[in-house]
PDB file of N, CA and C in Angstrom:
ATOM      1  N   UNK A 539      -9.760 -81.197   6.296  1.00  0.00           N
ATOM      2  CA  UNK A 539     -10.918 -80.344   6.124  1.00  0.00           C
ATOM      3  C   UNK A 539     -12.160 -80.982   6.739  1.00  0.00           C
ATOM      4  N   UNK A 540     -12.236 -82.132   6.808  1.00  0.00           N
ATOM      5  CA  UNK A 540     -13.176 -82.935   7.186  1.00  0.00           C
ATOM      6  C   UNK A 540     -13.023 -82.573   9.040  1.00  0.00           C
ATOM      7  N   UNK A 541     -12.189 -82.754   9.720  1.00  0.00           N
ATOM      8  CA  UNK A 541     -11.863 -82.479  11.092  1.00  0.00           C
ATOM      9  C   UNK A 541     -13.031 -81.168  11.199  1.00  0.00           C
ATOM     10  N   UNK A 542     -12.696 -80.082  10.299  1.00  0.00           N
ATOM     11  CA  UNK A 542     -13.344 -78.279  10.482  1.00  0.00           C
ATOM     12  C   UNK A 542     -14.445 -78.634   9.564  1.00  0.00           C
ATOM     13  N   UNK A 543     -15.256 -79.645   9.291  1.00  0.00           N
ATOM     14  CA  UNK A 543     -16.774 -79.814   8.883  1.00  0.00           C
ATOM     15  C   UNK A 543     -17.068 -79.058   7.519  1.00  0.00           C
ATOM     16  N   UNK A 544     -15.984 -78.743   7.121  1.00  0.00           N
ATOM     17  CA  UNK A 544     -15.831 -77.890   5.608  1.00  0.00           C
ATOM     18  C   UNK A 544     -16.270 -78.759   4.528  1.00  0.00           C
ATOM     19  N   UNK A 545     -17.492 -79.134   4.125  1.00  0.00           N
ATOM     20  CA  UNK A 545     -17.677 -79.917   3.109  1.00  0.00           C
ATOM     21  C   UNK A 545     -17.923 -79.486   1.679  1.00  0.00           C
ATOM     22  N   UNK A 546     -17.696 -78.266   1.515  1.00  0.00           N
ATOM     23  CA  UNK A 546     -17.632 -77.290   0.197  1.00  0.00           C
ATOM     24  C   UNK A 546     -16.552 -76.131   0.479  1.00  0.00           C
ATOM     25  N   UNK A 547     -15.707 -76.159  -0.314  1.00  0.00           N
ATOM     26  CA  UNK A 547     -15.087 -75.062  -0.806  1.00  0.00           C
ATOM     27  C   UNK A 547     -13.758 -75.396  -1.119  1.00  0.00           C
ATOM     28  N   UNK A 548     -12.867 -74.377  -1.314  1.00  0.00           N
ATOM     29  CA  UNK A 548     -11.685 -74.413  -1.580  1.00  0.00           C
ATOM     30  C   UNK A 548     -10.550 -75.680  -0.374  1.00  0.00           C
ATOM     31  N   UNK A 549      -9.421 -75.861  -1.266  1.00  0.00           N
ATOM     32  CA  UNK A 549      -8.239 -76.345  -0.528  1.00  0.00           C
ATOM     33  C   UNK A 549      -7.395 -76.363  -1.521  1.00  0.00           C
ATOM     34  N   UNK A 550      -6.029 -75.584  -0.295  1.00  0.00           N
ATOM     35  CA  UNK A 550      -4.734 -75.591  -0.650  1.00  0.00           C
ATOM     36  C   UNK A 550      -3.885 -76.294  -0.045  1.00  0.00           C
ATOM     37  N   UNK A 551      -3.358 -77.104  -1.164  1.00  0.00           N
ATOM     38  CA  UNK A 551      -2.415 -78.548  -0.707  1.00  0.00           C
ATOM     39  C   UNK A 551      -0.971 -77.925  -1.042  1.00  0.00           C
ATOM     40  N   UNK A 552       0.253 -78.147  -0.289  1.00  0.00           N
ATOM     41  CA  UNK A 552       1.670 -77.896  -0.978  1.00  0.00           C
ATOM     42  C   UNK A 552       2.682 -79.117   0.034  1.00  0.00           C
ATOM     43  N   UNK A 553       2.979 -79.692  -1.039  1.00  0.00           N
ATOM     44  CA  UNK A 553       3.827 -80.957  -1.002  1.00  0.00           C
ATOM     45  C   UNK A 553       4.903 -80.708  -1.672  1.00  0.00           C
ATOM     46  N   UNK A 554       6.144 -80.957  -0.635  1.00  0.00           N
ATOM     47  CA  UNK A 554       7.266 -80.945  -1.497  1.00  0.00           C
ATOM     48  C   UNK A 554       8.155 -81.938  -1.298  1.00  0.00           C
ATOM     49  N   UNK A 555       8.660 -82.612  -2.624  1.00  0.00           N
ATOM     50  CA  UNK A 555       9.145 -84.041  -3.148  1.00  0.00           C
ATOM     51  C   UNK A 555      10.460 -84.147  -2.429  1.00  0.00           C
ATOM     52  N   UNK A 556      11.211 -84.630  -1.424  1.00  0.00           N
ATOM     53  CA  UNK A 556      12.535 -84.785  -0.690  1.00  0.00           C
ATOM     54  C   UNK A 556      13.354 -86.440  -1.227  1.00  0.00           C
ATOM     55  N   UNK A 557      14.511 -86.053  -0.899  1.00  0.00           N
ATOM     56  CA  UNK A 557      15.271 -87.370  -1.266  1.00  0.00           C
ATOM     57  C   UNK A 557      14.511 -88.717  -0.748  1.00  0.00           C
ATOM     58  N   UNK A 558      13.646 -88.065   0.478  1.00  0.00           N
ATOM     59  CA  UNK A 558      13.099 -89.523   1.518  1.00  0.00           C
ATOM     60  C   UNK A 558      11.642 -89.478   1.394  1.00  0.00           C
ATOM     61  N   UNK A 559      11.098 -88.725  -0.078  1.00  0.00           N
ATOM     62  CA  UNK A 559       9.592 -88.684   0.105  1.00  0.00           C
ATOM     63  C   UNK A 559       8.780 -87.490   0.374  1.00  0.00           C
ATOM     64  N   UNK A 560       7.554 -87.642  -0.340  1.00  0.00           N
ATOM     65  CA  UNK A 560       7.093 -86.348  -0.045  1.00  0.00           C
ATOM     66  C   UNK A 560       7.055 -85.883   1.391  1.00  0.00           C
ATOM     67  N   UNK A 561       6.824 -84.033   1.534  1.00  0.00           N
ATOM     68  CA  UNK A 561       6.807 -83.448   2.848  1.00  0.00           C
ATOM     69  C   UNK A 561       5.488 -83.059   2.444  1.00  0.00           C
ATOM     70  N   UNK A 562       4.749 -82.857   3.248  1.00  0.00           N
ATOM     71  CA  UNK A 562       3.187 -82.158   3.979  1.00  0.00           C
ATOM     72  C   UNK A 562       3.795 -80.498   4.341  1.00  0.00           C
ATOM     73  N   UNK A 563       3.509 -79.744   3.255  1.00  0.00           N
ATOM     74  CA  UNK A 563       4.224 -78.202   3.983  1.00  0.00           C
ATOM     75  C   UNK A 563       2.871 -77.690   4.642  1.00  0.00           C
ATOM     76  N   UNK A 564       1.819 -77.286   3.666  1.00  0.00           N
ATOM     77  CA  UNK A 564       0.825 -76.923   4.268  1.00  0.00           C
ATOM     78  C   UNK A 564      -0.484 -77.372   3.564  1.00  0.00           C
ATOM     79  N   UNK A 565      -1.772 -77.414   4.437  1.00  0.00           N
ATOM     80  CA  UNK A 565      -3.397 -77.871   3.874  1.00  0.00           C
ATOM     81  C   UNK A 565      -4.092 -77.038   4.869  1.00  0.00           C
ATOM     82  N   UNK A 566      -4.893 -76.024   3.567  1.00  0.00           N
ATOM     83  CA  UNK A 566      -5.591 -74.995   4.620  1.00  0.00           C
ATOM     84  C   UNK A 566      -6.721 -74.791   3.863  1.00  0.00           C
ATOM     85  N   UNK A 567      -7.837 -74.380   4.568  1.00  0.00           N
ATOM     86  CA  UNK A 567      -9.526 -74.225   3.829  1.00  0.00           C
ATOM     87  C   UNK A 567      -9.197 -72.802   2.784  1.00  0.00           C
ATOM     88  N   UNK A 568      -8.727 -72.377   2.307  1.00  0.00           N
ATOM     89  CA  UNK A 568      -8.315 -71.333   1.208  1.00  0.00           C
ATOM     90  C   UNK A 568      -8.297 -71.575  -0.152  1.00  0.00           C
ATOM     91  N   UNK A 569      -8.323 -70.635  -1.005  1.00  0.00           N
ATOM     92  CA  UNK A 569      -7.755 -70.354  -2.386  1.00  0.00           C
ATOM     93  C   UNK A 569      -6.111 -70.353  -2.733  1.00  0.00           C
ATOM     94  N   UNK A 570      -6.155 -70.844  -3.812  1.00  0.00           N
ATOM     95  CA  UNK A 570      -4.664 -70.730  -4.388  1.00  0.00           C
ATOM     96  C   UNK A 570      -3.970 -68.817  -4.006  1.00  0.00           C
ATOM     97  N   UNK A 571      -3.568 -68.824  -3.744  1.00  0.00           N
ATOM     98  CA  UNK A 571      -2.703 -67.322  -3.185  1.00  0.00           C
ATOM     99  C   UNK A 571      -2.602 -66.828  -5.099  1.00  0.00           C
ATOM    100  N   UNK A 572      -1.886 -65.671  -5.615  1.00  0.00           N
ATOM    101  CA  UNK A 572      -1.482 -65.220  -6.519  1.00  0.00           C
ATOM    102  C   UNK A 572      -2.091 -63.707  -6.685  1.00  0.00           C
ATOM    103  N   UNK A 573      -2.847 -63.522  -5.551  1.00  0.00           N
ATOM    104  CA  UNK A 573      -3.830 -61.653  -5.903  1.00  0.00           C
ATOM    105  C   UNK A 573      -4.884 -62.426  -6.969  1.00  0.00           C
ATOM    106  N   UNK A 574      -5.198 -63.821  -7.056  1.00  0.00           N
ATOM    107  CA  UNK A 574      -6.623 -64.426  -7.963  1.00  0.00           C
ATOM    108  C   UNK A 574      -5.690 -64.315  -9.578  1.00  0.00           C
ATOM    109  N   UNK A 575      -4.722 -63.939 -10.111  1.00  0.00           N
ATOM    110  CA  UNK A 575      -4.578 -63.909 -11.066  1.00  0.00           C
ATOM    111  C   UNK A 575      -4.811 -65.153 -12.076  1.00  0.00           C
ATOM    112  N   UNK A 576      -4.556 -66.128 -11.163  1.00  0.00           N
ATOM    113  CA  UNK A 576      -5.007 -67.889 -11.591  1.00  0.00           C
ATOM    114  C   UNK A 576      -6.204 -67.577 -12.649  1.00  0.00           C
ATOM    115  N   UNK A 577      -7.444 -67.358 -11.737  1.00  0.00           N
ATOM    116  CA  UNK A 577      -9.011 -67.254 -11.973  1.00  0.00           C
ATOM    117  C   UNK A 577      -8.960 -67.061 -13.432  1.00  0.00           C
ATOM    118  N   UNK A 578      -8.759 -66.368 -14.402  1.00  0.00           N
ATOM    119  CA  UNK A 578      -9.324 -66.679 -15.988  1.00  0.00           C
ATOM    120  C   UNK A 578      -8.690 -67.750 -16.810  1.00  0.00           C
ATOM    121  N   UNK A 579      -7.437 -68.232 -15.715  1.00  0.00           N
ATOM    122  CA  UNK A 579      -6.972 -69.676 -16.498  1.00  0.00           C
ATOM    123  C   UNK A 579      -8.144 -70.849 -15.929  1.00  0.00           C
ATOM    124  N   UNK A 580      -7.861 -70.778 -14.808  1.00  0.00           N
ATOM    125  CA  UNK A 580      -9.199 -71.874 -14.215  1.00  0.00           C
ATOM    126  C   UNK A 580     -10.300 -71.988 -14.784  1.00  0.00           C
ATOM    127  N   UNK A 581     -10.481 -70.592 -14.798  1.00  0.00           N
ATOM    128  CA  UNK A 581     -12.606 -70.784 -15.605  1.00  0.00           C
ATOM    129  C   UNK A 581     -12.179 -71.455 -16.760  1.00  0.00           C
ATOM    130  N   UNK A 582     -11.151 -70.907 -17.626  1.00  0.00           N
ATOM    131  CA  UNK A 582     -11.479 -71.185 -18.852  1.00  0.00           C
ATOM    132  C   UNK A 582     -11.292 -73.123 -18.743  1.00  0.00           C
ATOM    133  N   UNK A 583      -9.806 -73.317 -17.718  1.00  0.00           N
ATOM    134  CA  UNK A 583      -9.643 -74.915 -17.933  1.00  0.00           C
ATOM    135  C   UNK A 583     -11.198 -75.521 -17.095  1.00  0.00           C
ATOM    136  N   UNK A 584     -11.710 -75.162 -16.414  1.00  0.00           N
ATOM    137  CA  UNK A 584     -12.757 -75.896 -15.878  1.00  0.00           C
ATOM    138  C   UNK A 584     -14.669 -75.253 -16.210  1.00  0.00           C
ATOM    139  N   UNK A 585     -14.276 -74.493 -17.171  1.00  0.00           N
ATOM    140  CA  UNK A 585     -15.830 -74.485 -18.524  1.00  0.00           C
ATOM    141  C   UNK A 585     -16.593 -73.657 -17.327  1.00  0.00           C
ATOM    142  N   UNK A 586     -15.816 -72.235 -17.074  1.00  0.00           N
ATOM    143  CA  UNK A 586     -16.185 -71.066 -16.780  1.00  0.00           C
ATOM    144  C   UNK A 586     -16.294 -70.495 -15.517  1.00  0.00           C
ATOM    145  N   UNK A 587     -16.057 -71.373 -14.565  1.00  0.00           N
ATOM    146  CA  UNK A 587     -16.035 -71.196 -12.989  1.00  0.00           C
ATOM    147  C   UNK A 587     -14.319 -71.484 -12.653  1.00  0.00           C
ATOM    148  N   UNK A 588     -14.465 -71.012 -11.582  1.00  0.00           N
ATOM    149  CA  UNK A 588     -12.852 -71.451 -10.538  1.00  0.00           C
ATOM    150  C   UNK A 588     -13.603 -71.980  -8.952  1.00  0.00           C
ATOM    151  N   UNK A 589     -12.389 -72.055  -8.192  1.00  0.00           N
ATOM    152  CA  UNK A 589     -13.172 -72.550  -6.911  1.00  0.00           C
ATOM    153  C   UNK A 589     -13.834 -71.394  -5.937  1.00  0.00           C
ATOM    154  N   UNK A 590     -13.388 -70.288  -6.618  1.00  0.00           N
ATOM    155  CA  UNK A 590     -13.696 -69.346  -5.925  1.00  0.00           C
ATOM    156  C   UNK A 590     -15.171 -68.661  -6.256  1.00  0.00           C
ATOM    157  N   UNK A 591     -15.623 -68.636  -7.620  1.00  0.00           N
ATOM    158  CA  UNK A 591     -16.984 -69.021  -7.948  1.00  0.00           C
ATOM    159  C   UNK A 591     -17.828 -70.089  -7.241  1.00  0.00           C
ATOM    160  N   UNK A 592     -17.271 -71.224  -7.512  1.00  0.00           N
ATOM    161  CA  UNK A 592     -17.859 -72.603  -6.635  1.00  0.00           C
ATOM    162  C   UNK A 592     -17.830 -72.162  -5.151  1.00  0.00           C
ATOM    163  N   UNK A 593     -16.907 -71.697  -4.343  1.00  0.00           N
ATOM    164  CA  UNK A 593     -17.117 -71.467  -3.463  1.00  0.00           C
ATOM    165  C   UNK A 593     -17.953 -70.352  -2.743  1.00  0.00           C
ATOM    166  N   UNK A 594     -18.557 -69.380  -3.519  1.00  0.00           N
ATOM    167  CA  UNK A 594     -19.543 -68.234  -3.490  1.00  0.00           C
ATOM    168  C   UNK A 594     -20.979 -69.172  -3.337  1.00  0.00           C
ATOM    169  N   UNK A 595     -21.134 -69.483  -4.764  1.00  0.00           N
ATOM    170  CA  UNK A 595     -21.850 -70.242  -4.678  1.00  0.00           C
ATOM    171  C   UNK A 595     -22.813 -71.791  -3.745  1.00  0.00           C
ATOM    172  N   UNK A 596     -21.463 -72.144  -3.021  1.00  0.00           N
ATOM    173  CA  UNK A 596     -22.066 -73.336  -2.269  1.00  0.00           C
ATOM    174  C   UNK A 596     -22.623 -72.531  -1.527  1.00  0.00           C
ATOM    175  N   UNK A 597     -22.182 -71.382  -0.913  1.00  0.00           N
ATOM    176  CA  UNK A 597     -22.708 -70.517   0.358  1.00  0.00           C
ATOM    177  C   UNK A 597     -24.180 -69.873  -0.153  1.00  0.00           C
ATOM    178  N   UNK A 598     -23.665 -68.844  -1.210  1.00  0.00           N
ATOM    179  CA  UNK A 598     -24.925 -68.238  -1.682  1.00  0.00           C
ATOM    180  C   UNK A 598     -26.030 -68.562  -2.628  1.00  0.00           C
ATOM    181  N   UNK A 599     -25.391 -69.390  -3.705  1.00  0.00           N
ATOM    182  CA  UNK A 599     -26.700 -69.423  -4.263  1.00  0.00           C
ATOM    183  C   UNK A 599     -26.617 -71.412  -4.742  1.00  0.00           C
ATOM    184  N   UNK A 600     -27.579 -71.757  -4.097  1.00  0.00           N
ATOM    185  CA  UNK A 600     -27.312 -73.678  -3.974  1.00  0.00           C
ATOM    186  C   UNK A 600     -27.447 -74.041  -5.190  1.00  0.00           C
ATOM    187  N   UNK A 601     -28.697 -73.364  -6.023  1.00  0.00           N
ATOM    188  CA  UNK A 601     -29.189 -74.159  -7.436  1.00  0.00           C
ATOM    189  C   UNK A 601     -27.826 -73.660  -8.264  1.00  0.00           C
ATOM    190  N   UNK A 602     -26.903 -72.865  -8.444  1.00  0.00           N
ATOM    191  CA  UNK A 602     -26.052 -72.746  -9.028  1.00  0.00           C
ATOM    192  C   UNK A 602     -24.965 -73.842  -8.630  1.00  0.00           C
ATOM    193  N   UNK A 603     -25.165 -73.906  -7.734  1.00  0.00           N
ATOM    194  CA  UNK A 603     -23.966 -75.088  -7.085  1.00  0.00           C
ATOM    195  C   UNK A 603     -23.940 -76.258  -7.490  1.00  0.00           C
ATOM    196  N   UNK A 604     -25.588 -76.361  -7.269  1.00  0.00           N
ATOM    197  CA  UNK A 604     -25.709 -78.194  -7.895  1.00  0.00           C
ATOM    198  C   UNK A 604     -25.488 -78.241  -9.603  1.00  0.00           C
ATOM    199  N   UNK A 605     -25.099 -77.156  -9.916  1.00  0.00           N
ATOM    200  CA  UNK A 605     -25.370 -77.426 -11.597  1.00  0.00           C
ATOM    201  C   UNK A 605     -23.525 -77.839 -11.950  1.00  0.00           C
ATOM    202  N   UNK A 606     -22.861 -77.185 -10.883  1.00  0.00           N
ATOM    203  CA  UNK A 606     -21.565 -77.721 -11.388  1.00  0.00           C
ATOM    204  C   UNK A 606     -21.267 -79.510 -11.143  1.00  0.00           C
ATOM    205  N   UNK A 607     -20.372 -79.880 -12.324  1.00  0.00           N
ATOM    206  CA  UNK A 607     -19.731 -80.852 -11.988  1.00  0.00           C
ATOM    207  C   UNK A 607     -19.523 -81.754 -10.497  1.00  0.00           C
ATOM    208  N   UNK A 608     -19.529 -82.999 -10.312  1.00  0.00           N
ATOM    209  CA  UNK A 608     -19.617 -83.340  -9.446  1.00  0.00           C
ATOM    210  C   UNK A 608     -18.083 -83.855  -9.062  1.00  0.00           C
ATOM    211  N   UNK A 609     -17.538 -84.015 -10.357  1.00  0.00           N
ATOM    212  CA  UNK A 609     -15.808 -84.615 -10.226  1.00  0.00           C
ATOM    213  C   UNK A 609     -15.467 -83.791 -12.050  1.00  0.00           C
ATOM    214  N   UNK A 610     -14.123 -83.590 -11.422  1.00  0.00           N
ATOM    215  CA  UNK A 610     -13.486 -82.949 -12.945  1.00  0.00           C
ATOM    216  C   UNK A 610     -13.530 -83.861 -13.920  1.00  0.00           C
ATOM    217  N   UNK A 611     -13.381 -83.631 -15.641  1.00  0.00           N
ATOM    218  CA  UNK A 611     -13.231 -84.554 -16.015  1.00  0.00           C
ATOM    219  C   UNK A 611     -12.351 -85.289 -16.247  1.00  0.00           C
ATOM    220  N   UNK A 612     -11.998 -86.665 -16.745  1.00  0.00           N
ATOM    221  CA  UNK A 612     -11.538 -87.714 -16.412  1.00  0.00           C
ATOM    222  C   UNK A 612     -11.341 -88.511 -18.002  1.00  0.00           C
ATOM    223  N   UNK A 613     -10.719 -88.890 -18.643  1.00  0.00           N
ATOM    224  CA  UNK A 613      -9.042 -87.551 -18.411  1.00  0.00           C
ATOM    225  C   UNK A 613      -9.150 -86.039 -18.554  1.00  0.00           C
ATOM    226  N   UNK A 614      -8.287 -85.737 -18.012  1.00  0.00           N
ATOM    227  CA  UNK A 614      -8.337 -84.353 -18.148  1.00  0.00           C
ATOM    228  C   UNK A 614      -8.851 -83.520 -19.824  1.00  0.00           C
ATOM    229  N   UNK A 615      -9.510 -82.675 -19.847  1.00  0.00           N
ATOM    230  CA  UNK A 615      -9.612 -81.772 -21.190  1.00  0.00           C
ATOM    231  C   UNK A 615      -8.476 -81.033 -21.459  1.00  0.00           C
ATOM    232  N   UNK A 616      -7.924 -80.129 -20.705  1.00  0.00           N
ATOM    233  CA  UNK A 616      -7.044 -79.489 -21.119  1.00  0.00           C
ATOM    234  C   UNK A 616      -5.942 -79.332 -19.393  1.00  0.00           C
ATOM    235  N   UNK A 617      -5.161 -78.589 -19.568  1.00  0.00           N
ATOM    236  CA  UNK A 617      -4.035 -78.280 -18.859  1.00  0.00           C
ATOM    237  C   UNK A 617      -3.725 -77.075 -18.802  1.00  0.00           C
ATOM    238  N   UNK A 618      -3.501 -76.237 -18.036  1.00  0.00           N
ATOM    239  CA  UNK A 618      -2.716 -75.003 -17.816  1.00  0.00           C
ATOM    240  C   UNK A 618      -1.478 -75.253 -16.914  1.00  0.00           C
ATOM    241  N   UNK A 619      -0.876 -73.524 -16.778  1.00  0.00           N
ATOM    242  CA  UNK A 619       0.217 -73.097 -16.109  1.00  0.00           C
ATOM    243  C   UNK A 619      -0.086 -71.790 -15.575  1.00  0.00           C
ATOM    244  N   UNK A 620       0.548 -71.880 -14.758  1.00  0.00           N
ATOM    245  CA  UNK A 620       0.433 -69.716 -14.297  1.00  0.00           C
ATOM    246  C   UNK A 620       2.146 -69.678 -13.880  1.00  0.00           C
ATOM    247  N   UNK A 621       2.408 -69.082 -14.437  1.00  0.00           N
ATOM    248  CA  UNK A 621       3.943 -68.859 -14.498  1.00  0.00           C
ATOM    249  C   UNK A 621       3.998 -67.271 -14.237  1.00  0.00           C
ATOM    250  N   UNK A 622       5.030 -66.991 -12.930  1.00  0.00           N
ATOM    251  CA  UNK A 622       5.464 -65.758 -12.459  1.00  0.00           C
ATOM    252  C   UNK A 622       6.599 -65.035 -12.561  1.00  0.00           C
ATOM    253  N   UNK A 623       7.360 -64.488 -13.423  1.00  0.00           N
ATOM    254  CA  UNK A 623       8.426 -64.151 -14.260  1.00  0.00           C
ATOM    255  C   UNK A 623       9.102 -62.848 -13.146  1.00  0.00           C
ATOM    256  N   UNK A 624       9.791 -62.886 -12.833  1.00  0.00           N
ATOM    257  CA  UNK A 624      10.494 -62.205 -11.573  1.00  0.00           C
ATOM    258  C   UNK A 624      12.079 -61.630 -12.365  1.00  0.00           C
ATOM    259  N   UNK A 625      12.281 -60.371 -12.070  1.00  0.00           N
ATOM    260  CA  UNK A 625      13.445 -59.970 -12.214  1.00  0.00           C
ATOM    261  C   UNK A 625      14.260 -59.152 -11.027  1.00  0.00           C
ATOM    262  N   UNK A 626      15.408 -59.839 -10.955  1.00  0.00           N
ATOM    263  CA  UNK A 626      16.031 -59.091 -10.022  1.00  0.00           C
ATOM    264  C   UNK A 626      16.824 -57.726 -10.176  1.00  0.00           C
ATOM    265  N   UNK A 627      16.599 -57.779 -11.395  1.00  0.00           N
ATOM    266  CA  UNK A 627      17.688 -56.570 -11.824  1.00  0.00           C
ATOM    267  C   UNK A 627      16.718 -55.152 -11.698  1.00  0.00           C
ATOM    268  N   UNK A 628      17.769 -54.368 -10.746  1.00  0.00           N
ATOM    269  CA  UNK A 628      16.711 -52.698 -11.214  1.00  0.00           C
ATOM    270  C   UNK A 628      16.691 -52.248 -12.488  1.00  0.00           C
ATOM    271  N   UNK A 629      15.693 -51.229 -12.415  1.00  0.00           N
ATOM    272  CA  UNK A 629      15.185 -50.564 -13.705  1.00  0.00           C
ATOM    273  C   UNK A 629      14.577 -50.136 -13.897  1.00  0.00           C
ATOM    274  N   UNK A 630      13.966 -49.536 -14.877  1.00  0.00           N
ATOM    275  CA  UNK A 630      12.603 -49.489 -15.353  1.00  0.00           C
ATOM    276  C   UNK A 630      12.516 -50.397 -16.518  1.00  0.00           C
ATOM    277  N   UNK A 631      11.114 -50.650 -16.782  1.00  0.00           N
ATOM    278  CA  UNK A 631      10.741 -51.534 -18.287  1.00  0.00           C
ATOM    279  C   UNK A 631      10.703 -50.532 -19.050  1.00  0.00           C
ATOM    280  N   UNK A 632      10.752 -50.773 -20.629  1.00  0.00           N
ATOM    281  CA  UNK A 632      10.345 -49.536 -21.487  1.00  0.00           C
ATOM    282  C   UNK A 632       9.729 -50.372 -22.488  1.00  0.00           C
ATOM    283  N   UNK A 633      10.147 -51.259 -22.633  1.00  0.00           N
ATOM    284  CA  UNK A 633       9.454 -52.506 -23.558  1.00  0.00           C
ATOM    285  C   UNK A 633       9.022 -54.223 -23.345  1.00  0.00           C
ATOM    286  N   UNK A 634       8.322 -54.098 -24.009  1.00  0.00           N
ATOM    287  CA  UNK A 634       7.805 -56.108 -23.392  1.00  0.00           C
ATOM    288  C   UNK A 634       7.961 -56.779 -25.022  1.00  0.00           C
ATOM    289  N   UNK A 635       8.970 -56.801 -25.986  1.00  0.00           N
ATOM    290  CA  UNK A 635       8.701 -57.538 -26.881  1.00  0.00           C
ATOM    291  C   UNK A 635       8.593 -58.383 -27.004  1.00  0.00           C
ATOM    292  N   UNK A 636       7.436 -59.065 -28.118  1.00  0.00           N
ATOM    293  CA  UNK A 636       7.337 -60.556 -27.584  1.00  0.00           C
ATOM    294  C   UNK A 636       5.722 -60.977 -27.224  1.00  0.00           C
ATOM    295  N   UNK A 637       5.422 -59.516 -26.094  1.00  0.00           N
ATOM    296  CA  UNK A 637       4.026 -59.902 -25.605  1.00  0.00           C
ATOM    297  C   UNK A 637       2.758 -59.724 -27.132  1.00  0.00           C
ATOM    298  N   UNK A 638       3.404 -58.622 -27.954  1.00  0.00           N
ATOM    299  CA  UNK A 638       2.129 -59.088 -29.187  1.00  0.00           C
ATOM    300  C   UNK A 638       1.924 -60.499 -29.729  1.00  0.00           C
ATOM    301  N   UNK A 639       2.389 -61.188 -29.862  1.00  0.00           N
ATOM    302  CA  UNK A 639       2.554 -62.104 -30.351  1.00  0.00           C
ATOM    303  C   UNK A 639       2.524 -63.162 -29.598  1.00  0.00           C
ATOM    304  N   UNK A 640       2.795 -63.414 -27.911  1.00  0.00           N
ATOM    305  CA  UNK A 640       1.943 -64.072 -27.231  1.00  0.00           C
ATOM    306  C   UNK A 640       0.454 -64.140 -27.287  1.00  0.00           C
ATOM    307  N   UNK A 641       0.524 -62.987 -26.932  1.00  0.00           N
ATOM    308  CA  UNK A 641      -1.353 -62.861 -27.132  1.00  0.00           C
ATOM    309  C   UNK A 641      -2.023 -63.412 -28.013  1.00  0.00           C
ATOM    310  N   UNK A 642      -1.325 -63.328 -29.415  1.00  0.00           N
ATOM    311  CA  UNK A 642      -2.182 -64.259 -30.745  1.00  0.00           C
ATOM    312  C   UNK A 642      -2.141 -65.824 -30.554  1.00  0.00           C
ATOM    313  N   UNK A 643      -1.310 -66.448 -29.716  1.00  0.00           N
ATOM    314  CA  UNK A 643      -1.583 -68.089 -29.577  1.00  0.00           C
ATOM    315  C   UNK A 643      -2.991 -68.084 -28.796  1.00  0.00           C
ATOM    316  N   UNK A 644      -3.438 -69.465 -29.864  1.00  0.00           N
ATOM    317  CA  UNK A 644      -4.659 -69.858 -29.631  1.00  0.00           C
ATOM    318  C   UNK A 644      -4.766 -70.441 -27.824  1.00  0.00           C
ATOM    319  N   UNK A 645      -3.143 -71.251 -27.901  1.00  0.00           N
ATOM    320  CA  UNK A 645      -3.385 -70.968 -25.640  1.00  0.00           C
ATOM    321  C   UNK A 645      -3.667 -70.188 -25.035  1.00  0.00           C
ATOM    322  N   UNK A 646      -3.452 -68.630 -25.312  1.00  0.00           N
ATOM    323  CA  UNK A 646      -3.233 -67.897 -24.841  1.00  0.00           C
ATOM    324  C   UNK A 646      -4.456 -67.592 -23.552  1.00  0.00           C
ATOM    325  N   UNK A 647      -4.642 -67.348 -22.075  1.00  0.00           N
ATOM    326  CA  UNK A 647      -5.565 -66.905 -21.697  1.00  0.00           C
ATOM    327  C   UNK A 647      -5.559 -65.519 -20.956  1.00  0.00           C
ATOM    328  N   UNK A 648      -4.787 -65.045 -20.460  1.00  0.00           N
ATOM    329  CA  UNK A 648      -4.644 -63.781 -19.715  1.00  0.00           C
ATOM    330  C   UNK A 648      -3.227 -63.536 -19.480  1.00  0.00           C
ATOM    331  N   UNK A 649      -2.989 -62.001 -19.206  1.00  0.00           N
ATOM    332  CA  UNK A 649      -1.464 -61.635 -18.800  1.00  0.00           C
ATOM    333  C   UNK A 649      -1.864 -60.363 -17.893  1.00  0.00           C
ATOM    334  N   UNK A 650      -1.016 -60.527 -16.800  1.00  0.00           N
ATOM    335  CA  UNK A 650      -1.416 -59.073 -16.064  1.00  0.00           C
ATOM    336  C   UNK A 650      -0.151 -58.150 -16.041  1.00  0.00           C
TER     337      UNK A 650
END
């Protein structure tokens, strides 16, 4: 990123672990891919912004920029996941049981 003078915004790193060591798949000036569904786990793990906020911001508005964090914290506060649940089987859905009762854990942050 440094090569393309990008000194604010997003990066997407994907490394994958081989018998002989990590591989370099791809590093590009972007957001995490998912249609943004990430974004209300992020704000909430990083105290209300994602990079995609941060990255509005470095561009548009500076005094908002400087107010974020300068490094995450250290150790971490909390942890997430975004997990993508795929079925191969046709169908239709008619029911999601299960999802009431996700929703009531205190982890809980979004479901689309």
């Amino acid at each position: 990123l440094d090569a393309l003078t990008l000194k604010n915004g997003p990066a997407h790193v994907e490394i994958i672990m081989t018998p002989s060591g990590p591989c370099l798949v791809e590093v590009n000036c972007r957001a995490q891919g998912g249609d943004g569904n990430w974004r209300p786990l992020a704000r909430r793990l990083a105290g209300g912004y994602s990079q995609v906020e941060a990255t509005v911001d470095a561009y548009l508005d500076k005094k908002a920029f400087q107010l974020l964090p300068k490094m995450p914290p250290s150790p971490a506060k909390a942890f997430g996941q975004e997990v993508m649940l795929v079925s191969y089987a046709e169908g239709q859905v008619i029911g999601t049981p299960g999802y009431d009762i996700i929703k009531t854990l205190p982890s809980f942050v979004s479901m689309e």
